[in-house]
Amino acid sequence: MTMTAPIQILPSPPYQTLTLELSESVTLVGRVQVPGDKSISHRALMLGAIAQGETRIHGLLLGEDPRSTALCFEAMGVEMSSLEQDWVTVQGIGLGQLQEPADVLNAGNSGTTLRLMLGLLAAHPQRFFTVTGDQSLRCRPMDRVIQPLTHMGANIWGRQGNRLAPLAVQGSRLQPIHYHSPVASAQVKSCILLAALMVDGATTVSEPSLSRDHSERMLRAFGANLQIDPESCSVTLEGPARLTGQTIVVPGDISSAAFWLVAAAITPGSDLVVENVGINPTRTGILEALQAMDADITLENPRQVTGEPVADLRVRYRPLQAAHFSGDLIPRMIDEIPILAIAAAFAEGTTVIQDASELRVKECDRITVMASQLACLGAAVEERPDGLAIRGQVPLQGAWVDSHGDHRVAMSLAIAALRVTGKTIIHRADAAAVSYPSFIPTLARLCALAAPPEPEA
Ligand code: S3P
């Protein structure tokens, strides 16, 4: 008897245009590991670079985004071992010691690289830096960090009234501030905290609701003096800091795990364990959202790994129900909303996601793009100024869809393809490499597929 693969994935890497077609339904069973957390990977590289002594990192994400961070800091004189090694070592050069790079620093697609790095660059007196990014990053708002840094005394210039990259930075001695951020953004908060490391006195940042707190946890581990007030969502850093190199084990990224959680939650018969996932409470909004939709998700083997909570996540298929999501939950699952929209398309009833206008300034406008791409597949979706309304259980048909160069959109559409009828062709699917380079091979493995065929010579 010949075994035919239940899913056809064409062509071979780098999957610029990916065709997915199921010949029979798949169930997702077994165990899967996800790559290292992207946010923690950036911070480990950056704090390692500016600390005294060596930092050792295990489980670093080898995606395009952390590679951009590594290249930027290497261009400023920081030595790192090959990122491909099991343990990556960063030789810290000490606070205030970044060298003036001979060329433009390129953050690629990575908002975290550009915004966090800007806080450090602005606080380096007598040094001049220019920074840019890819087409997507050059459209994303930088004024949200430039304004508070300017209040601290920074000199930063950019396109469109100091709003967009490319940016020029003339480093200077900064002053402490008390800043109320209008958005719950870990990138804004972290940018100011990194600048504050080199400032005399106490700098406070508060935000409307709590965004991810990886910077706070890691800064403390490296020796910074931080006071956190959860009541007012504020954090105060007393500078100047002394940072010492650390050993960091990066947990699996819950944002990457979310694709498998949803895949199993919408696929009858599935029973999947996603191993070693970071479950920092500022990131677990997606678990709460899926559980509110009646998904069967349990946490197994909870543990602490270098200051971050970690667990294995087991998901068993059970029909999903629609739910409404808004308020403080949104920043705690901001990167998972594209895949949550896919879950909503398979739930009974109408799911509403609101207070999520931040999605419009991510790697693409994720509200418009998810609405248009779900509509291409035949979903009943309404685009709203601050979110989406999705009526679930409308039968979906394979179609030609486009990630718009956004890694999370590409992977969300690939998961949807598991439950549509016919062929789904995803344009610009290679964007997945930004945060999850092994996503397509893992999808193929989980669908019990032999390696995708080689292209014909
Ligand atoms: C990140 C913060 C979030 C998130 C991004 C990573 C970080 O952005 O969307 O993918 O590592 O600090 P905002 O802080 O702008 O919401």
Short mmCIF file of C-alpha atoms and ligand atoms in Angstrom, two decimals:
data_model
loop_
_atom_site.label_atom_id
_atom_site.label_comp_id
_atom_site.label_asym_id
_atom_site.label_seq_id
_atom_site.Cartn_x
_atom_site.Cartn_y
_atom_site.Cartn_z
CA MET A 1 0.00 0.00 0.00
CA THR A 2 1.41 3.42 -0.88
CA MET A 3 1.16 6.09 1.77
CA THR A 4 0.21 9.46 0.32
CA ALA A 5 1.05 12.57 2.30
CA PRO A 6 -2.12 14.18 3.63
CA ILE A 7 -0.75 17.61 2.83
CA GLN A 8 1.19 18.87 -0.12
CA ILE A 9 3.59 21.72 0.54
CA LEU A 10 5.26 23.25 -2.49
CA PRO A 11 7.92 24.23 -3.36
CA SER A 12 11.17 23.70 -1.43
CA PRO A 13 12.69 26.45 0.72
CA PRO A 14 12.73 29.47 0.82
CA TYR A 15 8.96 29.22 0.28
CA GLN A 16 8.53 32.59 -1.39
CA THR A 17 5.20 31.40 -2.71
CA LEU A 18 3.89 28.50 -0.70
CA THR A 19 1.17 26.16 -1.93
CA LEU A 20 -0.62 24.11 0.69
CA GLU A 21 -3.19 21.48 -0.19
CA LEU A 22 -4.75 18.81 1.99
CA SER A 23 -5.87 15.62 0.31
CA GLU A 24 -7.37 14.31 3.54
CA SER A 25 -7.89 15.80 6.96
CA VAL A 26 -4.93 15.81 9.34
CA THR A 27 -4.90 15.56 13.10
CA LEU A 28 -2.08 17.17 15.02
CA VAL A 29 -0.69 14.78 17.61
CA GLY A 30 2.57 14.37 19.48
CA ARG A 31 5.05 16.92 20.73
CA VAL A 32 6.57 20.01 19.17
CA GLN A 33 9.25 22.49 20.23
CA VAL A 34 9.24 26.14 19.24
CA PRO A 35 12.29 28.40 18.78
CA GLY A 36 13.52 30.81 21.44
CA ASP A 37 11.50 33.83 22.50
CA LYS A 38 12.15 36.75 20.15
CA SER A 39 11.76 39.50 22.78
CA ILE A 40 14.05 37.76 25.25
CA SER A 41 16.61 36.99 22.51
CA HIS A 42 16.91 40.69 21.56
CA ARG A 43 17.30 41.74 25.18
CA ALA A 44 19.88 39.04 25.97
CA LEU A 45 22.03 40.22 23.04
CA MET A 46 21.67 43.90 23.89
CA LEU A 47 22.22 43.68 27.65
CA GLY A 48 25.06 41.24 27.05
CA ALA A 49 26.65 43.81 24.71
CA ILE A 50 26.56 46.69 27.23
CA ALA A 51 27.34 44.72 30.41
CA GLN A 52 30.79 44.17 31.90
CA GLY A 53 32.16 40.71 31.10
CA GLU A 54 30.81 37.76 29.20
CA THR A 55 27.14 36.82 28.71
CA ARG A 56 26.27 33.26 27.68
CA ILE A 57 22.96 32.62 25.93
CA HIS A 58 21.32 29.26 25.30
CA GLY A 59 18.26 28.86 23.07
CA LEU A 60 18.69 32.16 21.22
CA LEU A 61 16.19 32.61 18.39
CA LEU A 62 18.05 32.32 15.08
CA GLY A 63 15.41 34.30 13.23
CA GLU A 64 16.11 37.31 11.04
CA ASP A 65 15.13 39.80 13.76
CA PRO A 66 17.70 38.82 16.42
CA ARG A 67 20.29 38.48 13.65
CA SER A 68 19.64 42.17 12.88
CA THR A 69 20.29 43.03 16.53
CA ALA A 70 23.50 41.02 16.56
CA LEU A 71 24.79 42.68 13.37
CA CYS A 72 24.05 46.19 14.70
CA PHE A 73 25.95 45.61 17.94
CA GLU A 74 28.85 43.92 16.14
CA ALA A 75 29.08 47.04 13.98
CA MET A 76 29.50 49.02 17.23
CA GLY A 77 32.45 46.94 18.41
CA VAL A 78 30.78 44.10 20.34
CA GLU A 79 32.27 40.63 19.81
CA MET A 80 29.93 37.66 19.66
CA SER A 81 30.46 33.99 18.93
CA SER A 82 28.66 32.44 15.97
CA LEU A 83 24.89 32.61 16.57
CA GLU A 84 24.56 29.03 15.28
CA GLN A 85 26.28 27.62 18.37
CA ASP A 86 24.40 25.94 21.18
CA TRP A 87 25.70 28.56 23.57
CA VAL A 88 26.20 32.05 22.11
CA THR A 89 28.71 34.22 23.96
CA VAL A 90 28.66 38.02 23.93
CA GLN A 91 31.74 39.90 25.14
CA GLY A 92 30.23 42.90 26.94
CA ILE A 93 32.06 46.19 26.40
CA GLY A 94 30.48 48.08 29.31
CA LEU A 95 27.92 50.87 29.55
CA GLY A 96 28.55 53.90 27.37
CA GLN A 97 31.24 52.12 25.36
CA LEU A 98 29.45 51.44 22.05
CA GLN A 99 31.68 52.63 19.23
CA GLU A 100 30.58 54.95 16.47
CA PRO A 101 29.78 52.63 13.55
CA ALA A 102 31.37 53.31 10.18
CA ASP A 103 28.11 52.74 8.34
CA VAL A 104 24.33 52.92 8.72
CA LEU A 105 22.93 50.48 11.32
CA ASN A 106 20.24 48.35 9.71
CA ALA A 107 17.49 46.91 11.93
CA GLY A 108 15.89 45.03 9.02
CA ASN A 109 12.26 44.19 9.82
CA SER A 110 12.73 44.50 13.58
CA GLY A 111 10.93 47.23 15.52
CA THR A 112 12.40 45.92 18.78
CA THR A 113 15.96 46.27 17.45
CA LEU A 114 15.45 49.82 16.26
CA ARG A 115 13.42 51.20 19.16
CA LEU A 116 15.40 49.62 22.01
CA MET A 117 18.74 50.41 20.38
CA LEU A 118 17.73 54.05 19.94
CA GLY A 119 17.58 54.50 23.72
CA LEU A 120 21.17 53.31 24.01
CA LEU A 121 22.51 55.32 21.06
CA ALA A 122 20.92 58.57 22.21
CA ALA A 123 22.79 58.29 25.54
CA HIS A 124 26.30 57.98 23.99
CA PRO A 125 27.82 61.51 24.05
CA GLN A 126 30.07 62.54 21.16
CA ARG A 127 29.03 59.68 18.96
CA PHE A 128 26.98 59.89 15.78
CA PHE A 129 24.76 57.07 14.50
CA THR A 130 22.45 56.57 11.55
CA VAL A 131 19.82 53.84 11.67
CA THR A 132 17.37 52.42 9.17
CA GLY A 133 15.31 49.33 8.43
CA ASP A 134 13.45 47.55 5.67
CA GLN A 135 10.47 49.01 3.80
CA SER A 136 8.03 47.92 6.54
CA LEU A 137 10.11 49.31 9.42
CA ARG A 138 10.64 52.61 7.59
CA CYS A 139 6.84 53.10 7.67
CA ARG A 140 6.45 52.41 11.41
CA PRO A 141 6.14 55.25 13.95
CA MET A 142 9.38 56.13 15.70
CA ASP A 143 8.05 59.34 17.27
CA ARG A 144 6.70 57.24 20.14
CA VAL A 145 10.30 56.76 21.30
CA ILE A 146 11.85 59.90 19.81
CA GLN A 147 9.52 62.21 21.79
CA PRO A 148 10.35 60.88 25.28
CA LEU A 149 14.04 60.59 24.38
CA THR A 150 13.96 64.22 23.21
CA HIS A 151 12.50 65.18 26.61
CA MET A 152 15.55 63.50 28.13
CA GLY A 153 17.73 65.76 25.98
CA ALA A 154 18.37 63.45 23.01
CA ASN A 155 19.17 64.75 19.52
CA ILE A 156 17.41 62.61 16.92
CA TRP A 157 16.30 63.53 13.41
CA GLY A 158 14.18 61.55 11.01
CA ARG A 159 11.92 61.76 7.99
CA GLN A 160 8.45 63.31 8.13
CA GLY A 161 9.02 65.57 11.13
CA ASN A 162 11.23 63.16 13.08
CA ARG A 163 8.68 60.39 12.82
CA LEU A 164 10.15 57.81 10.46
CA ALA A 165 13.47 56.06 9.81
CA PRO A 166 16.09 56.50 8.49
CA LEU A 167 17.11 58.38 11.63
CA ALA A 168 20.24 60.27 12.63
CA VAL A 169 21.30 60.35 16.27
CA GLN A 170 23.85 62.68 17.83
CA GLY A 171 24.49 61.08 21.21
CA SER A 172 24.44 63.32 24.29
CA ARG A 173 24.28 63.34 28.09
CA LEU A 174 20.63 62.72 29.02
CA GLN A 175 18.45 63.80 31.97
CA PRO A 176 16.04 61.62 33.97
CA ILE A 177 12.30 61.98 33.21
CA HIS A 178 8.94 60.80 34.44
CA TYR A 179 7.14 59.63 31.32
CA HIS A 180 3.51 58.54 30.96
CA SER A 181 3.35 56.55 27.75
CA PRO A 182 0.01 56.92 25.94
CA VAL A 183 0.36 53.33 24.62
CA ALA A 184 1.04 50.07 26.46
CA SER A 185 4.23 49.31 24.56
CA ALA A 186 7.18 47.28 25.83
CA GLN A 187 9.30 48.80 23.09
CA VAL A 188 8.64 52.35 24.34
CA LYS A 189 9.11 51.35 27.98
CA SER A 190 12.32 49.42 27.25
CA CYS A 191 13.79 52.18 25.07
CA ILE A 192 13.48 54.68 27.93
CA LEU A 193 14.80 52.23 30.52
CA LEU A 194 17.85 51.49 28.37
CA ALA A 195 18.54 55.20 27.95
CA ALA A 196 18.09 55.66 31.72
CA LEU A 197 20.90 53.20 32.44
CA MET A 198 23.42 55.93 31.63
CA VAL A 199 21.55 58.83 33.30
CA ASP A 200 22.20 60.22 36.80
CA GLY A 201 19.01 59.89 38.86
CA ALA A 202 15.64 58.15 38.75
CA THR A 203 13.74 57.73 35.47
CA THR A 204 10.12 56.52 35.67
CA VAL A 205 7.99 55.14 32.84
CA SER A 206 4.31 54.36 33.30
CA GLU A 207 1.90 52.86 30.80
CA PRO A 208 -1.90 52.58 30.55
CA SER A 209 -1.77 48.82 31.12
CA LEU A 210 1.05 46.38 31.57
CA SER A 211 3.06 45.42 28.48
CA ARG A 212 5.59 42.55 28.45
CA ASP A 213 8.12 42.92 31.29
CA HIS A 214 11.12 40.98 29.94
CA SER A 215 13.32 44.08 30.09
CA GLU A 216 12.54 44.67 33.75
CA ARG A 217 13.28 41.04 34.65
CA MET A 218 16.51 40.91 32.68
CA LEU A 219 17.76 44.34 33.74
CA ARG A 220 17.38 43.27 37.37
CA ALA A 221 19.22 40.01 36.68
CA PHE A 222 22.11 42.01 35.14
CA GLY A 223 22.24 44.20 38.29
CA ALA A 224 20.20 47.32 37.52
CA ASN A 225 18.31 49.01 40.36
CA LEU A 226 14.60 48.89 39.43
CA GLN A 227 11.43 49.63 41.39
CA ILE A 228 8.23 48.27 39.93
CA ASP A 229 4.77 49.46 40.95
CA PRO A 230 2.20 47.06 39.45
CA GLU A 231 -0.70 49.25 40.70
CA SER A 232 0.27 52.21 38.54
CA CYS A 233 1.96 50.09 35.82
CA SER A 234 5.14 52.06 36.38
CA VAL A 235 8.80 51.22 36.64
CA THR A 236 11.62 53.39 37.99
CA LEU A 237 15.28 52.87 37.16
CA GLU A 238 17.96 54.51 39.27
CA GLY A 239 20.99 55.38 37.15
CA PRO A 240 23.76 55.13 36.41
CA ALA A 241 23.62 51.34 36.46
CA ARG A 242 26.34 48.73 36.68
CA LEU A 243 25.52 45.69 34.58
CA THR A 244 27.37 42.39 34.82
CA GLY A 245 27.29 39.63 32.19
CA GLN A 246 24.91 36.74 32.92
CA THR A 247 23.97 33.25 31.78
CA ILE A 248 20.58 33.25 30.09
CA VAL A 249 18.46 30.32 28.93
CA VAL A 250 15.83 31.58 26.49
CA PRO A 251 12.46 29.79 26.73
CA GLY A 252 10.36 28.89 23.68
CA ASP A 253 8.32 31.77 22.27
CA ILE A 254 4.62 31.73 23.23
CA SER A 255 3.96 33.83 20.11
CA SER A 256 5.32 30.95 17.98
CA ALA A 257 3.59 28.32 20.14
CA ALA A 258 0.29 30.10 19.45
CA PHE A 259 0.26 28.80 15.84
CA TRP A 260 0.29 25.19 17.03
CA LEU A 261 -2.16 25.88 19.85
CA VAL A 262 -4.67 27.23 17.36
CA ALA A 263 -3.88 24.58 14.74
CA ALA A 264 -4.72 21.82 17.25
CA ALA A 265 -7.66 23.74 18.69
CA ILE A 266 -9.39 23.94 15.28
CA THR A 267 -8.46 20.46 13.99
CA PRO A 268 -10.71 17.59 15.16
CA GLY A 269 -8.88 14.72 16.84
CA SER A 270 -5.77 16.73 17.72
CA ASP A 271 -3.80 16.25 20.93
CA LEU A 272 -0.55 18.18 20.86
CA VAL A 273 2.02 19.22 23.47
CA VAL A 274 4.09 22.34 22.78
CA GLU A 275 7.20 21.99 24.93
CA ASN A 276 9.19 24.54 26.90
CA VAL A 277 7.04 27.63 26.30
CA GLY A 278 7.55 30.92 28.18
CA ILE A 279 4.41 31.71 30.16
CA ASN A 280 5.33 35.11 31.55
CA PRO A 281 1.95 36.54 32.70
CA THR A 282 2.47 39.64 30.52
CA ARG A 283 2.42 37.30 27.49
CA THR A 284 -0.28 34.74 28.30
CA GLY A 285 -3.28 36.67 26.96
CA ILE A 286 -3.54 34.16 24.10
CA LEU A 287 -4.00 31.27 26.55
CA GLU A 288 -6.76 33.16 28.35
CA ALA A 289 -8.38 34.13 25.05
CA LEU A 290 -8.40 30.57 23.71
CA GLN A 291 -9.66 29.25 27.04
CA ALA A 292 -12.45 31.88 26.93
CA MET A 293 -13.33 30.32 23.54
CA ASP A 294 -13.55 26.97 25.35
CA ALA A 295 -10.28 25.56 23.99
CA ASP A 296 -8.91 22.65 26.01
CA ILE A 297 -5.43 23.86 27.02
CA THR A 298 -3.56 22.64 30.08
CA LEU A 299 -0.21 23.68 31.52
CA GLU A 300 2.14 20.82 32.35
CA ASN A 301 5.43 20.78 34.21
CA PRO A 302 5.54 24.50 35.20
CA ARG A 303 9.04 25.68 36.13
CA GLN A 304 11.30 28.78 36.28
CA VAL A 305 14.10 29.24 33.74
CA THR A 306 16.51 32.14 34.41
CA GLY A 307 13.82 34.38 35.87
CA GLU A 308 11.03 33.52 33.43
CA PRO A 309 8.16 31.05 34.03
CA VAL A 310 8.02 28.15 31.55
CA ALA A 311 5.65 25.19 30.98
CA ASP A 312 4.65 22.58 28.40
CA LEU A 313 1.27 23.42 26.86
CA ARG A 314 -1.10 20.58 25.99
CA VAL A 315 -3.99 21.32 23.64
CA ARG A 316 -6.72 18.86 22.77
CA TYR A 317 -9.35 19.57 20.15
CA ARG A 318 -12.73 20.73 21.38
CA PRO A 319 -15.17 22.89 19.40
CA LEU A 320 -14.50 26.61 19.90
CA GLN A 321 -17.06 29.21 20.91
CA ALA A 322 -16.96 32.89 19.94
CA ALA A 323 -15.90 35.47 22.54
CA HIS A 324 -15.27 39.24 22.91
CA PHE A 325 -11.77 40.55 23.59
CA SER A 326 -10.82 44.05 24.66
CA GLY A 327 -8.99 46.20 27.23
CA ASP A 328 -5.94 45.11 29.21
CA LEU A 329 -5.94 41.65 27.62
CA ILE A 330 -5.00 43.08 24.21
CA PRO A 331 -1.38 44.16 25.01
CA ARG A 332 -0.86 40.76 26.63
CA MET A 333 -1.57 39.00 23.31
CA ILE A 334 -0.84 41.76 20.80
CA ASP A 335 1.30 39.56 18.53
CA GLU A 336 -1.14 36.63 18.64
CA ILE A 337 -4.19 38.45 17.28
CA PRO A 338 -3.62 37.35 13.65
CA ILE A 339 -3.72 33.67 14.69
CA LEU A 340 -6.60 34.37 17.11
CA ALA A 341 -8.52 35.68 14.10
CA ILE A 342 -8.02 32.28 12.44
CA ALA A 343 -9.36 30.54 15.57
CA ALA A 344 -12.38 32.88 15.45
CA ALA A 345 -13.13 31.85 11.86
CA PHE A 346 -13.70 28.27 13.13
CA ALA A 347 -15.63 29.13 16.33
CA GLU A 348 -19.37 29.06 16.75
CA GLY A 349 -20.74 32.62 16.80
CA THR A 350 -19.22 36.04 16.22
CA THR A 351 -15.90 36.90 17.86
CA VAL A 352 -15.13 40.58 18.40
CA ILE A 353 -11.62 41.96 18.96
CA GLN A 354 -11.50 45.64 19.99
CA ASP A 355 -9.05 48.18 21.52
CA ALA A 356 -6.43 46.72 19.18
CA SER A 357 -5.62 49.69 16.92
CA GLU A 358 -1.90 49.12 17.72
CA LEU A 359 -2.17 46.28 15.20
CA ARG A 360 -2.25 48.92 12.46
CA VAL A 361 1.39 49.88 13.13
CA LYS A 362 2.93 46.41 13.33
CA GLU A 363 4.98 44.77 10.55
CA CYS A 364 1.94 45.55 8.38
CA ASP A 365 -1.54 46.89 9.15
CA ARG A 366 -2.64 43.60 10.68
CA ILE A 367 -6.30 44.66 10.94
CA THR A 368 -6.69 45.47 7.25
CA VAL A 369 -4.49 42.60 6.08
CA MET A 370 -6.10 39.89 8.24
CA ALA A 371 -9.57 41.13 7.25
CA SER A 372 -8.73 41.12 3.54
CA GLN A 373 -6.91 37.78 3.55
CA LEU A 374 -9.59 36.01 5.59
CA ALA A 375 -12.16 37.45 3.19
CA CYS A 376 -10.18 35.95 0.27
CA LEU A 377 -10.68 32.53 1.90
CA GLY A 378 -14.43 33.24 2.16
CA ALA A 379 -14.63 34.19 5.87
CA ALA A 380 -17.32 36.53 7.19
CA VAL A 381 -15.08 39.26 8.59
CA GLU A 382 -15.69 42.92 9.32
CA GLU A 383 -12.81 45.35 9.64
CA ARG A 384 -13.28 47.89 12.44
CA PRO A 385 -11.13 50.92 13.31
CA ASP A 386 -9.70 49.16 16.38
CA GLY A 387 -10.16 45.50 15.58
CA LEU A 388 -12.15 42.80 13.83
CA ALA A 389 -15.51 41.05 14.04
CA ILE A 390 -15.45 37.51 12.65
CA ARG A 391 -18.49 35.26 12.25
CA GLY A 392 -17.18 31.74 12.56
CA GLN A 393 -17.95 28.43 10.90
CA VAL A 394 -18.46 29.86 7.43
CA PRO A 395 -16.89 27.18 5.17
CA LEU A 396 -13.52 28.41 3.85
CA GLN A 397 -12.16 27.80 0.35
CA GLY A 398 -8.50 27.75 -0.64
CA ALA A 399 -7.42 30.88 -2.52
CA TRP A 400 -4.43 33.02 -3.44
CA VAL A 401 -3.53 35.04 -0.34
CA ASP A 402 -0.67 37.38 0.58
CA SER A 403 1.28 37.75 3.85
CA HIS A 404 2.16 41.35 2.90
CA GLY A 405 5.66 40.44 4.07
CA ASP A 406 4.46 39.96 7.66
CA HIS A 407 5.78 36.81 9.39
CA ARG A 408 2.79 36.35 11.68
CA VAL A 409 0.27 36.83 8.86
CA ALA A 410 2.15 34.26 6.73
CA MET A 411 2.05 31.64 9.49
CA SER A 412 -1.57 32.39 10.43
CA LEU A 413 -2.65 31.84 6.81
CA ALA A 414 -0.68 28.58 6.66
CA ILE A 415 -2.58 27.31 9.73
CA ALA A 416 -5.90 28.34 8.15
CA ALA A 417 -4.90 26.31 5.07
CA LEU A 418 -5.13 23.14 7.20
CA ARG A 419 -8.89 23.62 7.45
CA VAL A 420 -9.90 25.03 4.06
CA THR A 421 -11.14 23.11 1.06
CA GLY A 422 -8.74 23.05 -1.88
CA LYS A 423 -5.46 24.73 -2.53
CA THR A 424 -4.15 27.75 -0.59
CA ILE A 425 -1.36 29.69 -2.24
CA ILE A 426 0.45 32.04 0.14
CA HIS A 427 2.47 34.79 -1.48
CA ARG A 428 5.54 36.02 0.49
CA ALA A 429 5.38 33.06 2.92
CA ASP A 430 9.15 33.30 3.41
CA ALA A 431 8.47 36.19 5.82
CA ALA A 432 8.01 33.48 8.49
CA ALA A 433 11.82 33.40 8.85
CA VAL A 434 11.71 36.69 10.77
CA SER A 435 10.60 34.89 13.94
CA TYR A 436 10.25 31.20 13.04
CA PRO A 437 12.66 29.96 10.35
CA SER A 438 11.69 26.30 10.82
CA PHE A 439 7.93 26.89 10.74
CA ILE A 440 7.19 25.29 7.35
CA PRO A 441 9.33 22.16 7.93
CA THR A 442 7.69 21.77 11.34
CA LEU A 443 4.25 22.12 9.77
CA ALA A 444 5.22 19.47 7.24
CA ARG A 445 6.47 17.15 9.99
CA LEU A 446 3.36 17.62 12.07
CA CYS A 447 1.23 16.82 9.07
CA ALA A 448 3.28 13.63 8.66
CA LEU A 449 4.68 14.82 5.38
CA ALA A 450 7.95 13.68 3.87
CA ALA A 451 10.33 16.53 3.04
CA PRO A 452 8.96 18.85 0.35
CA PRO A 453 10.12 17.76 -3.13
CA GLU A 454 13.31 19.26 -4.53
CA PRO A 455 12.83 21.71 -7.41
CA GLU A 456 13.42 20.14 -10.83
CA ALA A 457 16.89 20.76 -12.26
C1 S3P B 1 7.99 43.62 21.58
C2 S3P B 1 6.95 44.39 21.95
C3 S3P B 1 5.69 44.46 21.20
C4 S3P B 1 5.56 43.32 20.20
C5 S3P B 1 6.82 43.07 19.45
C6 S3P B 1 7.96 42.75 20.40
C7 S3P B 1 9.22 43.65 22.41
O1 S3P B 1 5.63 45.68 20.51
O2 S3P B 1 4.51 43.59 19.30
O3 S3P B 1 6.67 41.99 18.54
O4 S3P B 1 10.07 42.76 22.26
O5 S3P B 1 9.35 44.57 23.23
P1 S3P B 1 5.07 47.01 21.24
O6 S3P B 1 5.86 47.18 22.44
O7 S3P B 1 5.30 48.13 20.27
O8 S3P B 1 3.62 46.74 21.48
#
